[in-house]
Amino acid sequence: MRGKLVVGNWKMNGGLAPNAALLGELAADWQAAADRKIAVCVPYPYLVQAQAALQATPIAWGAQDVSEHAAGAYTGEVSAAMLAEFGCRYAIVGHSERRQYFGDTDAVVAAKAKAALAAKLTPIVCVGELLSEREAGTTDAVVLRQLDAVLAVLGADAARVVVAYEPVWAIGTGRTATPEQAQDVHATLRARLAKAGAGDIPLLYGGSVKADNAASLFGRRDIDGGLIGGASLKAAEFLAIARA
Ligand code: PEP
């Protein structure tokens, strides 16, 4: 179901003490964005800390990845069922850093989304083009290829995912897509999702979203919120984005 959703991606940042401060501030001030859905995706070891700190709030917590496998001899992997035991609601899959540094292919991303759904987690499926791909005019082809791989595997269950459009050139660079650029890609993705019977899912934008640019992005017709990296590490900034 569409509705405003803002998700923090802490990436590989944090520690018990700084997390306690950040989560404490979120738990104290979440009313600042009470009409929005909010979640934070934290590194695996801190799931239990997020669970404890946020349990009395409507803020959900999630993981930044999940195994495509259900159980067994997959050293270092974490299954969707394990995450679900912590009360995790979301698992990011296909973040560009996973695709770029850890070799997650379109097929692996689709398998991870399927595994997440099987454990009743909501996968946040990330798609996005490289700068060279944008400059070559292949943005739509790239993001639709990434999306189609997931749609092909999920079938009707595609209506239960969240999709995040994250142009790789905008992630952690301070260079944000203009609201027009983001809306154009979102409209393309929305049309493809609608064809697959999933036109009503939340479509997030990610890439250097800050408190001062969030409103212009989130105000666009097909942008339902954001996936926020660096700016999610500061409670006031993150909540200001969530409120935008
Ligand atoms: C991200 O990591 O998903 C992201 C969008 O990062 P940033 O907001 O820092 O660009």
PDB file of C-alpha atoms and ligand atoms in Angstrom:
ATOM      1  CA  MET A   1       0.000   0.000   0.000  1.00  0.00           C
ATOM      2  CA  ARG A   2       1.309   3.443  -0.891  1.00  0.00           C
ATOM      3  CA  GLY A   3       1.950   5.919   1.912  1.00  0.00           C
ATOM      4  CA  LYS A   4       4.910   7.951   3.032  1.00  0.00           C
ATOM      5  CA  LEU A   5       7.806   5.773   4.204  1.00  0.00           C
ATOM      6  CA  VAL A   6      11.268   6.939   5.200  1.00  0.00           C
ATOM      7  CA  VAL A   7      13.938   4.330   5.885  1.00  0.00           C
ATOM      8  CA  GLY A   8      17.387   4.936   7.329  1.00  0.00           C
ATOM      9  CA  ASN A   9      20.287   2.839   6.059  1.00  0.00           C
ATOM     10  CA  TRP A  10      23.068   3.078   8.632  1.00  0.00           C
ATOM     11  CA  LYS A  11      25.416   1.087   6.363  1.00  0.00           C
ATOM     12  CA  MET A  12      28.452  -0.238   8.283  1.00  0.00           C
ATOM     13  CA  ASN A  13      28.369   2.530  10.875  1.00  0.00           C
ATOM     14  CA  GLY A  14      27.633   2.532  14.560  1.00  0.00           C
ATOM     15  CA  GLY A  15      28.694   1.176  17.904  1.00  0.00           C
ATOM     16  CA  LEU A  16      26.799   0.420  21.094  1.00  0.00           C
ATOM     17  CA  ALA A  17      27.265   3.884  22.607  1.00  0.00           C
ATOM     18  CA  PRO A  18      26.539   6.049  19.547  1.00  0.00           C
ATOM     19  CA  ASN A  19      23.636   3.774  18.609  1.00  0.00           C
ATOM     20  CA  ALA A  20      22.138   4.162  22.079  1.00  0.00           C
ATOM     21  CA  ALA A  21      22.243   7.935  21.684  1.00  0.00           C
ATOM     22  CA  LEU A  22      20.800   7.888  18.161  1.00  0.00           C
ATOM     23  CA  LEU A  23      18.073   5.347  18.909  1.00  0.00           C
ATOM     24  CA  GLY A  24      17.270   7.150  22.159  1.00  0.00           C
ATOM     25  CA  GLU A  25      16.730  10.416  20.286  1.00  0.00           C
ATOM     26  CA  LEU A  26      14.547   8.690  17.696  1.00  0.00           C
ATOM     27  CA  ALA A  27      12.512   7.021  20.439  1.00  0.00           C
ATOM     28  CA  ALA A  28      12.060  10.352  22.209  1.00  0.00           C
ATOM     29  CA  ASP A  29      11.220  12.474  19.173  1.00  0.00           C
ATOM     30  CA  TRP A  30       9.438  10.186  16.679  1.00  0.00           C
ATOM     31  CA  GLN A  31       6.199  12.144  17.210  1.00  0.00           C
ATOM     32  CA  ALA A  32       7.839  14.840  15.077  1.00  0.00           C
ATOM     33  CA  ALA A  33       6.998  12.645  12.103  1.00  0.00           C
ATOM     34  CA  ALA A  34       4.105  10.667  13.538  1.00  0.00           C
ATOM     35  CA  ASP A  35       2.050  10.614  10.336  1.00  0.00           C
ATOM     36  CA  ARG A  36       4.832   8.862   8.405  1.00  0.00           C
ATOM     37  CA  LYS A  37       6.114   5.302   8.488  1.00  0.00           C
ATOM     38  CA  ILE A  38       9.728   5.275   9.634  1.00  0.00           C
ATOM     39  CA  ALA A  39      12.288   2.489   9.840  1.00  0.00           C
ATOM     40  CA  VAL A  40      16.008   2.094  10.441  1.00  0.00           C
ATOM     41  CA  CYS A  41      18.105  -0.633   8.826  1.00  0.00           C
ATOM     42  CA  VAL A  42      21.020  -1.391  11.110  1.00  0.00           C
ATOM     43  CA  PRO A  43      24.038  -3.738  10.991  1.00  0.00           C
ATOM     44  CA  TYR A  44      23.117  -7.275  12.101  1.00  0.00           C
ATOM     45  CA  PRO A  45      24.786  -7.176  15.553  1.00  0.00           C
ATOM     46  CA  TYR A  46      22.706  -4.150  16.508  1.00  0.00           C
ATOM     47  CA  LEU A  47      19.287  -5.583  15.639  1.00  0.00           C
ATOM     48  CA  VAL A  48      18.616  -6.526  19.233  1.00  0.00           C
ATOM     49  CA  GLN A  49      19.680  -3.068  20.380  1.00  0.00           C
ATOM     50  CA  ALA A  50      17.309  -1.453  17.875  1.00  0.00           C
ATOM     51  CA  GLN A  51      14.546  -3.838  18.907  1.00  0.00           C
ATOM     52  CA  ALA A  52      14.917  -2.925  22.589  1.00  0.00           C
ATOM     53  CA  ALA A  53      15.278   0.817  22.023  1.00  0.00           C
ATOM     54  CA  LEU A  54      12.369   1.161  19.593  1.00  0.00           C
ATOM     55  CA  GLN A  55       9.860  -1.345  20.944  1.00  0.00           C
ATOM     56  CA  ALA A  56       7.625   1.314  22.490  1.00  0.00           C
ATOM     57  CA  THR A  57       7.606   3.380  19.298  1.00  0.00           C
ATOM     58  CA  PRO A  58       6.077   2.923  15.829  1.00  0.00           C
ATOM     59  CA  ILE A  59       9.580   3.015  14.299  1.00  0.00           C
ATOM     60  CA  ALA A  60      10.340  -0.288  12.585  1.00  0.00           C
ATOM     61  CA  TRP A  61      13.763  -1.820  12.217  1.00  0.00           C
ATOM     62  CA  GLY A  62      15.311  -3.845   9.489  1.00  0.00           C
ATOM     63  CA  ALA A  63      18.480  -5.356   8.082  1.00  0.00           C
ATOM     64  CA  GLN A  64      20.649  -4.181   5.209  1.00  0.00           C
ATOM     65  CA  ASP A  65      20.814  -7.525   3.445  1.00  0.00           C
ATOM     66  CA  VAL A  66      19.553 -11.090   3.831  1.00  0.00           C
ATOM     67  CA  SER A  67      20.645 -14.491   2.599  1.00  0.00           C
ATOM     68  CA  GLU A  68      18.960 -16.004  -0.408  1.00  0.00           C
ATOM     69  CA  HIS A  69      19.195 -19.358   1.400  1.00  0.00           C
ATOM     70  CA  ALA A  70      16.837 -20.598   4.118  1.00  0.00           C
ATOM     71  CA  ALA A  71      19.359 -22.434   6.330  1.00  0.00           C
ATOM     72  CA  GLY A  72      22.446 -24.617   6.271  1.00  0.00           C
ATOM     73  CA  ALA A  73      26.113 -24.524   5.368  1.00  0.00           C
ATOM     74  CA  TYR A  74      26.403 -20.878   4.296  1.00  0.00           C
ATOM     75  CA  THR A  75      29.044 -19.483   6.638  1.00  0.00           C
ATOM     76  CA  GLY A  76      28.615 -15.800   7.346  1.00  0.00           C
ATOM     77  CA  GLU A  77      25.085 -15.590   6.010  1.00  0.00           C
ATOM     78  CA  VAL A  78      21.990 -14.505   7.955  1.00  0.00           C
ATOM     79  CA  SER A  79      18.622 -15.953   6.984  1.00  0.00           C
ATOM     80  CA  ALA A  80      15.328 -14.125   6.681  1.00  0.00           C
ATOM     81  CA  ALA A  81      13.811 -16.352   9.376  1.00  0.00           C
ATOM     82  CA  MET A  82      16.559 -15.289  11.798  1.00  0.00           C
ATOM     83  CA  LEU A  83      15.817 -11.645  11.084  1.00  0.00           C
ATOM     84  CA  ALA A  84      12.093 -12.204  11.486  1.00  0.00           C
ATOM     85  CA  GLU A  85      12.715 -13.598  14.985  1.00  0.00           C
ATOM     86  CA  PHE A  86      13.967 -10.159  16.022  1.00  0.00           C
ATOM     87  CA  GLY A  87      10.801  -8.491  14.826  1.00  0.00           C
ATOM     88  CA  CYS A  88      12.547  -7.148  11.752  1.00  0.00           C
ATOM     89  CA  ARG A  89      10.079  -5.715   9.296  1.00  0.00           C
ATOM     90  CA  TYR A  90      12.378  -4.862   6.396  1.00  0.00           C
ATOM     91  CA  ALA A  91      15.462  -6.165   4.629  1.00  0.00           C
ATOM     92  CA  ILE A  92      17.230  -4.079   2.006  1.00  0.00           C
ATOM     93  CA  VAL A  93      18.188  -6.166  -1.023  1.00  0.00           C
ATOM     94  CA  GLY A  94      20.227  -5.154  -4.046  1.00  0.00           C
ATOM     95  CA  HIS A  95      21.745  -2.011  -2.554  1.00  0.00           C
ATOM     96  CA  SER A  96      24.256  -0.731  -5.096  1.00  0.00           C
ATOM     97  CA  GLU A  97      27.097  -1.282  -2.623  1.00  0.00           C
ATOM     98  CA  ARG A  98      26.144  -4.980  -2.465  1.00  0.00           C
ATOM     99  CA  ARG A  99      25.893  -5.156  -6.249  1.00  0.00           C
ATOM    100  CA  GLN A 100      29.197  -3.293  -6.704  1.00  0.00           C
ATOM    101  CA  TYR A 101      31.441  -4.728  -3.958  1.00  0.00           C
ATOM    102  CA  PHE A 102      29.904  -8.124  -3.210  1.00  0.00           C
ATOM    103  CA  GLY A 103      28.781  -9.285  -6.614  1.00  0.00           C
ATOM    104  CA  ASP A 104      25.040  -9.424  -5.995  1.00  0.00           C
ATOM    105  CA  THR A 105      23.597 -10.049  -9.439  1.00  0.00           C
ATOM    106  CA  ASP A 106      20.024  -9.357 -10.539  1.00  0.00           C
ATOM    107  CA  ALA A 107      19.270 -13.056  -9.994  1.00  0.00           C
ATOM    108  CA  VAL A 108      20.734 -13.046  -6.479  1.00  0.00           C
ATOM    109  CA  VAL A 109      18.791  -9.899  -5.603  1.00  0.00           C
ATOM    110  CA  ALA A 110      15.580 -11.544  -6.805  1.00  0.00           C
ATOM    111  CA  ALA A 111      16.317 -14.673  -4.755  1.00  0.00           C
ATOM    112  CA  LYS A 112      16.965 -12.537  -1.669  1.00  0.00           C
ATOM    113  CA  ALA A 113      13.679 -10.684  -2.159  1.00  0.00           C
ATOM    114  CA  LYS A 114      11.878 -14.013  -2.426  1.00  0.00           C
ATOM    115  CA  ALA A 115      13.583 -15.348   0.713  1.00  0.00           C
ATOM    116  CA  ALA A 116      12.642 -12.204   2.636  1.00  0.00           C
ATOM    117  CA  LEU A 117       8.990 -12.467   1.637  1.00  0.00           C
ATOM    118  CA  ALA A 118       8.908 -16.149   2.588  1.00  0.00           C
ATOM    119  CA  ALA A 119       9.768 -15.106   6.156  1.00  0.00           C
ATOM    120  CA  LYS A 120       7.179 -12.289   6.063  1.00  0.00           C
ATOM    121  CA  LEU A 121       9.794  -9.550   5.846  1.00  0.00           C
ATOM    122  CA  THR A 122       9.275  -6.703   3.412  1.00  0.00           C
ATOM    123  CA  PRO A 123      12.199  -6.511   1.007  1.00  0.00           C
ATOM    124  CA  ILE A 124      13.298  -3.011  -0.002  1.00  0.00           C
ATOM    125  CA  VAL A 125      14.528  -3.724  -3.512  1.00  0.00           C
ATOM    126  CA  CYS A 126      17.101  -1.182  -4.693  1.00  0.00           C
ATOM    127  CA  VAL A 127      17.619  -0.345  -8.346  1.00  0.00           C
ATOM    128  CA  GLY A 128      19.724   2.366  -9.930  1.00  0.00           C
ATOM    129  CA  GLU A 129      22.062   3.257 -12.736  1.00  0.00           C
ATOM    130  CA  LEU A 130      25.743   4.177 -12.778  1.00  0.00           C
ATOM    131  CA  LEU A 131      26.756   7.642 -13.923  1.00  0.00           C
ATOM    132  CA  SER A 132      28.156   6.149 -17.141  1.00  0.00           C
ATOM    133  CA  GLU A 133      24.815   4.466 -17.791  1.00  0.00           C
ATOM    134  CA  ARG A 134      22.905   7.719 -17.256  1.00  0.00           C
ATOM    135  CA  GLU A 135      25.290   9.524 -19.584  1.00  0.00           C
ATOM    136  CA  ALA A 136      24.835   6.797 -22.183  1.00  0.00           C
ATOM    137  CA  GLY A 137      21.052   7.266 -21.988  1.00  0.00           C
ATOM    138  CA  THR A 138      20.417   3.773 -20.637  1.00  0.00           C
ATOM    139  CA  THR A 139      18.943   4.648 -17.237  1.00  0.00           C
ATOM    140  CA  ASP A 140      15.479   3.261 -17.967  1.00  0.00           C
ATOM    141  CA  ALA A 141      16.868   0.091 -19.529  1.00  0.00           C
ATOM    142  CA  VAL A 142      19.100  -0.544 -16.516  1.00  0.00           C
ATOM    143  CA  VAL A 143      16.515   0.017 -13.804  1.00  0.00           C
ATOM    144  CA  LEU A 144      13.854  -1.950 -15.697  1.00  0.00           C
ATOM    145  CA  ARG A 145      16.270  -4.855 -16.169  1.00  0.00           C
ATOM    146  CA  GLN A 146      16.952  -4.852 -12.426  1.00  0.00           C
ATOM    147  CA  LEU A 147      13.253  -4.600 -11.599  1.00  0.00           C
ATOM    148  CA  ASP A 148      12.149  -7.211 -14.142  1.00  0.00           C
ATOM    149  CA  ALA A 149      14.517  -9.775 -12.636  1.00  0.00           C
ATOM    150  CA  VAL A 150      12.694  -9.408  -9.327  1.00  0.00           C
ATOM    151  CA  LEU A 151       9.198  -9.304 -10.843  1.00  0.00           C
ATOM    152  CA  ALA A 152       9.878 -12.496 -12.790  1.00  0.00           C
ATOM    153  CA  VAL A 153      10.690 -14.396  -9.622  1.00  0.00           C
ATOM    154  CA  LEU A 154       8.054 -12.902  -7.319  1.00  0.00           C
ATOM    155  CA  GLY A 155       4.981 -12.979  -9.542  1.00  0.00           C
ATOM    156  CA  ALA A 156       1.910 -11.762  -7.635  1.00  0.00           C
ATOM    157  CA  ASP A 157       4.020 -11.325  -4.464  1.00  0.00           C
ATOM    158  CA  ALA A 158       5.614  -8.281  -6.090  1.00  0.00           C
ATOM    159  CA  ALA A 159       2.726  -6.333  -4.588  1.00  0.00           C
ATOM    160  CA  ARG A 160       4.324  -6.915  -1.141  1.00  0.00           C
ATOM    161  CA  VAL A 161       7.687  -5.267  -1.749  1.00  0.00           C
ATOM    162  CA  VAL A 162       9.057  -1.736  -1.492  1.00  0.00           C
ATOM    163  CA  VAL A 163      11.224  -0.471  -4.346  1.00  0.00           C
ATOM    164  CA  ALA A 164      13.913   2.183  -3.918  1.00  0.00           C
ATOM    165  CA  TYR A 165      15.332   4.039  -6.898  1.00  0.00           C
ATOM    166  CA  GLU A 166      18.890   4.953  -5.995  1.00  0.00           C
ATOM    167  CA  PRO A 167      21.018   6.401  -8.794  1.00  0.00           C
ATOM    168  CA  VAL A 168      24.501   5.133  -7.932  1.00  0.00           C
ATOM    169  CA  TRP A 169      26.069   8.490  -8.778  1.00  0.00           C
ATOM    170  CA  ALA A 170      23.948  10.140  -6.087  1.00  0.00           C
ATOM    171  CA  ILE A 171      24.714   7.756  -3.220  1.00  0.00           C
ATOM    172  CA  GLY A 172      26.997   9.292  -0.612  1.00  0.00           C
ATOM    173  CA  THR A 173      28.240  11.853  -3.122  1.00  0.00           C
ATOM    174  CA  GLY A 174      26.244  14.900  -2.091  1.00  0.00           C
ATOM    175  CA  ARG A 175      24.937  14.988  -5.669  1.00  0.00           C
ATOM    176  CA  THR A 176      21.170  14.438  -5.640  1.00  0.00           C
ATOM    177  CA  ALA A 177      19.000  13.636  -8.630  1.00  0.00           C
ATOM    178  CA  THR A 178      16.758  16.592  -9.383  1.00  0.00           C
ATOM    179  CA  PRO A 179      13.118  16.015  -8.437  1.00  0.00           C
ATOM    180  CA  GLU A 180      12.372  15.877 -12.189  1.00  0.00           C
ATOM    181  CA  GLN A 181      15.047  13.238 -12.851  1.00  0.00           C
ATOM    182  CA  ALA A 182      13.838  11.158  -9.927  1.00  0.00           C
ATOM    183  CA  GLN A 183      10.155  11.528 -10.836  1.00  0.00           C
ATOM    184  CA  ASP A 184      10.857  10.478 -14.437  1.00  0.00           C
ATOM    185  CA  VAL A 185      12.457   7.218 -13.335  1.00  0.00           C
ATOM    186  CA  HIS A 186       9.811   6.639 -10.683  1.00  0.00           C
ATOM    187  CA  ALA A 187       7.076   7.035 -13.286  1.00  0.00           C
ATOM    188  CA  THR A 188       8.823   4.460 -15.486  1.00  0.00           C
ATOM    189  CA  LEU A 189       9.150   2.049 -12.577  1.00  0.00           C
ATOM    190  CA  ARG A 190       5.551   2.667 -11.471  1.00  0.00           C
ATOM    191  CA  ALA A 191       4.240   1.874 -14.943  1.00  0.00           C
ATOM    192  CA  ARG A 192       6.145  -1.407 -15.028  1.00  0.00           C
ATOM    193  CA  LEU A 193       5.012  -2.290 -11.510  1.00  0.00           C
ATOM    194  CA  ALA A 194       1.404  -1.508 -12.430  1.00  0.00           C
ATOM    195  CA  LYS A 195       1.624  -3.922 -15.361  1.00  0.00           C
ATOM    196  CA  ALA A 196       2.762  -6.567 -12.889  1.00  0.00           C
ATOM    197  CA  GLY A 197      -0.167  -5.803 -10.565  1.00  0.00           C
ATOM    198  CA  ALA A 198       2.094  -3.978  -8.089  1.00  0.00           C
ATOM    199  CA  GLY A 199       1.443  -0.350  -8.978  1.00  0.00           C
ATOM    200  CA  ASP A 200       0.377   0.509  -5.442  1.00  0.00           C
ATOM    201  CA  ILE A 201       3.627  -0.254  -3.595  1.00  0.00           C
ATOM    202  CA  PRO A 202       5.790   2.449  -1.976  1.00  0.00           C
ATOM    203  CA  LEU A 203       8.480   3.731  -4.332  1.00  0.00           C
ATOM    204  CA  LEU A 204      11.335   5.425  -2.467  1.00  0.00           C
ATOM    205  CA  TYR A 205      14.092   7.687  -3.726  1.00  0.00           C
ATOM    206  CA  GLY A 206      17.612   7.412  -2.307  1.00  0.00           C
ATOM    207  CA  GLY A 207      20.792   9.344  -2.980  1.00  0.00           C
ATOM    208  CA  SER A 208      22.074  12.230  -0.845  1.00  0.00           C
ATOM    209  CA  VAL A 209      18.645  13.102   0.552  1.00  0.00           C
ATOM    210  CA  LYS A 210      18.938  15.782   3.233  1.00  0.00           C
ATOM    211  CA  ALA A 211      16.445  17.788   5.271  1.00  0.00           C
ATOM    212  CA  ASP A 212      16.730  20.677   2.840  1.00  0.00           C
ATOM    213  CA  ASN A 213      16.011  18.715  -0.359  1.00  0.00           C
ATOM    214  CA  ALA A 214      13.600  16.058   0.920  1.00  0.00           C
ATOM    215  CA  ALA A 215      10.376  18.047   0.517  1.00  0.00           C
ATOM    216  CA  SER A 216      10.979  18.828  -3.160  1.00  0.00           C
ATOM    217  CA  LEU A 217      11.703  15.144  -3.884  1.00  0.00           C
ATOM    218  CA  PHE A 218       8.926  13.656  -1.765  1.00  0.00           C
ATOM    219  CA  GLY A 219       6.414  16.112  -3.213  1.00  0.00           C
ATOM    220  CA  ARG A 220       6.581  14.432  -6.631  1.00  0.00           C
ATOM    221  CA  ARG A 221       3.688  12.271  -7.744  1.00  0.00           C
ATOM    222  CA  ASP A 222       5.444   8.908  -7.799  1.00  0.00           C
ATOM    223  CA  ILE A 223       7.924   9.438  -4.945  1.00  0.00           C
ATOM    224  CA  ASP A 224       6.574   7.988  -1.707  1.00  0.00           C
ATOM    225  CA  GLY A 225       9.519   8.701   0.557  1.00  0.00           C
ATOM    226  CA  GLY A 226      13.186   7.934   0.829  1.00  0.00           C
ATOM    227  CA  LEU A 227      15.986   5.546   1.631  1.00  0.00           C
ATOM    228  CA  ILE A 228      18.417   7.669   3.592  1.00  0.00           C
ATOM    229  CA  GLY A 229      22.092   6.817   4.126  1.00  0.00           C
ATOM    230  CA  GLY A 230      24.422   9.366   5.702  1.00  0.00           C
ATOM    231  CA  ALA A 231      21.680  11.669   6.935  1.00  0.00           C
ATOM    232  CA  SER A 232      20.028   8.847   8.906  1.00  0.00           C
ATOM    233  CA  LEU A 233      22.922   8.873  11.377  1.00  0.00           C
ATOM    234  CA  LYS A 234      21.720  12.145  12.908  1.00  0.00           C
ATOM    235  CA  ALA A 235      18.344  11.852  14.620  1.00  0.00           C
ATOM    236  CA  ALA A 236      17.242  15.448  14.103  1.00  0.00           C
ATOM    237  CA  GLU A 237      18.188  15.421  10.412  1.00  0.00           C
ATOM    238  CA  PHE A 238      16.577  12.035   9.834  1.00  0.00           C
ATOM    239  CA  LEU A 239      13.335  13.055  11.542  1.00  0.00           C
ATOM    240  CA  ALA A 240      13.303  16.326   9.616  1.00  0.00           C
ATOM    241  CA  ILE A 241      13.543  14.282   6.399  1.00  0.00           C
ATOM    242  CA  ALA A 242      10.798  11.947   7.600  1.00  0.00           C
ATOM    243  CA  ARG A 243       8.591  14.959   8.269  1.00  0.00           C
ATOM    244  CA  ALA A 244       9.229  16.516   4.841  1.00  0.00           C
TER     245      ALA A 244
HETATM  246  C1  PEP B   1      22.018   4.736   0.735  1.00  0.00           C
HETATM  247  O1  PEP B   1      22.978   4.260   1.294  1.00  0.00           O
HETATM  248  O2  PEP B   1      21.065   4.019   0.423  1.00  0.00           O
HETATM  249  C2  PEP B   1      22.011   6.175   0.449  1.00  0.00           C
HETATM  250  C3  PEP B   1      21.012   6.680  -0.237  1.00  0.00           C
HETATM  251  O3  PEP B   1      23.051   6.896   0.937  1.00  0.00           O
HETATM  252  P1  PEP B   1      23.156   8.498   1.031  1.00  0.00           P
HETATM  253  O4  PEP B   1      21.840   9.016   1.562  1.00  0.00           O
HETATM  254  O5  PEP B   1      24.276   8.744   2.004  1.00  0.00           O
HETATM  255  O6  PEP B   1      23.457   8.997  -0.335  1.00  0.00           O
END
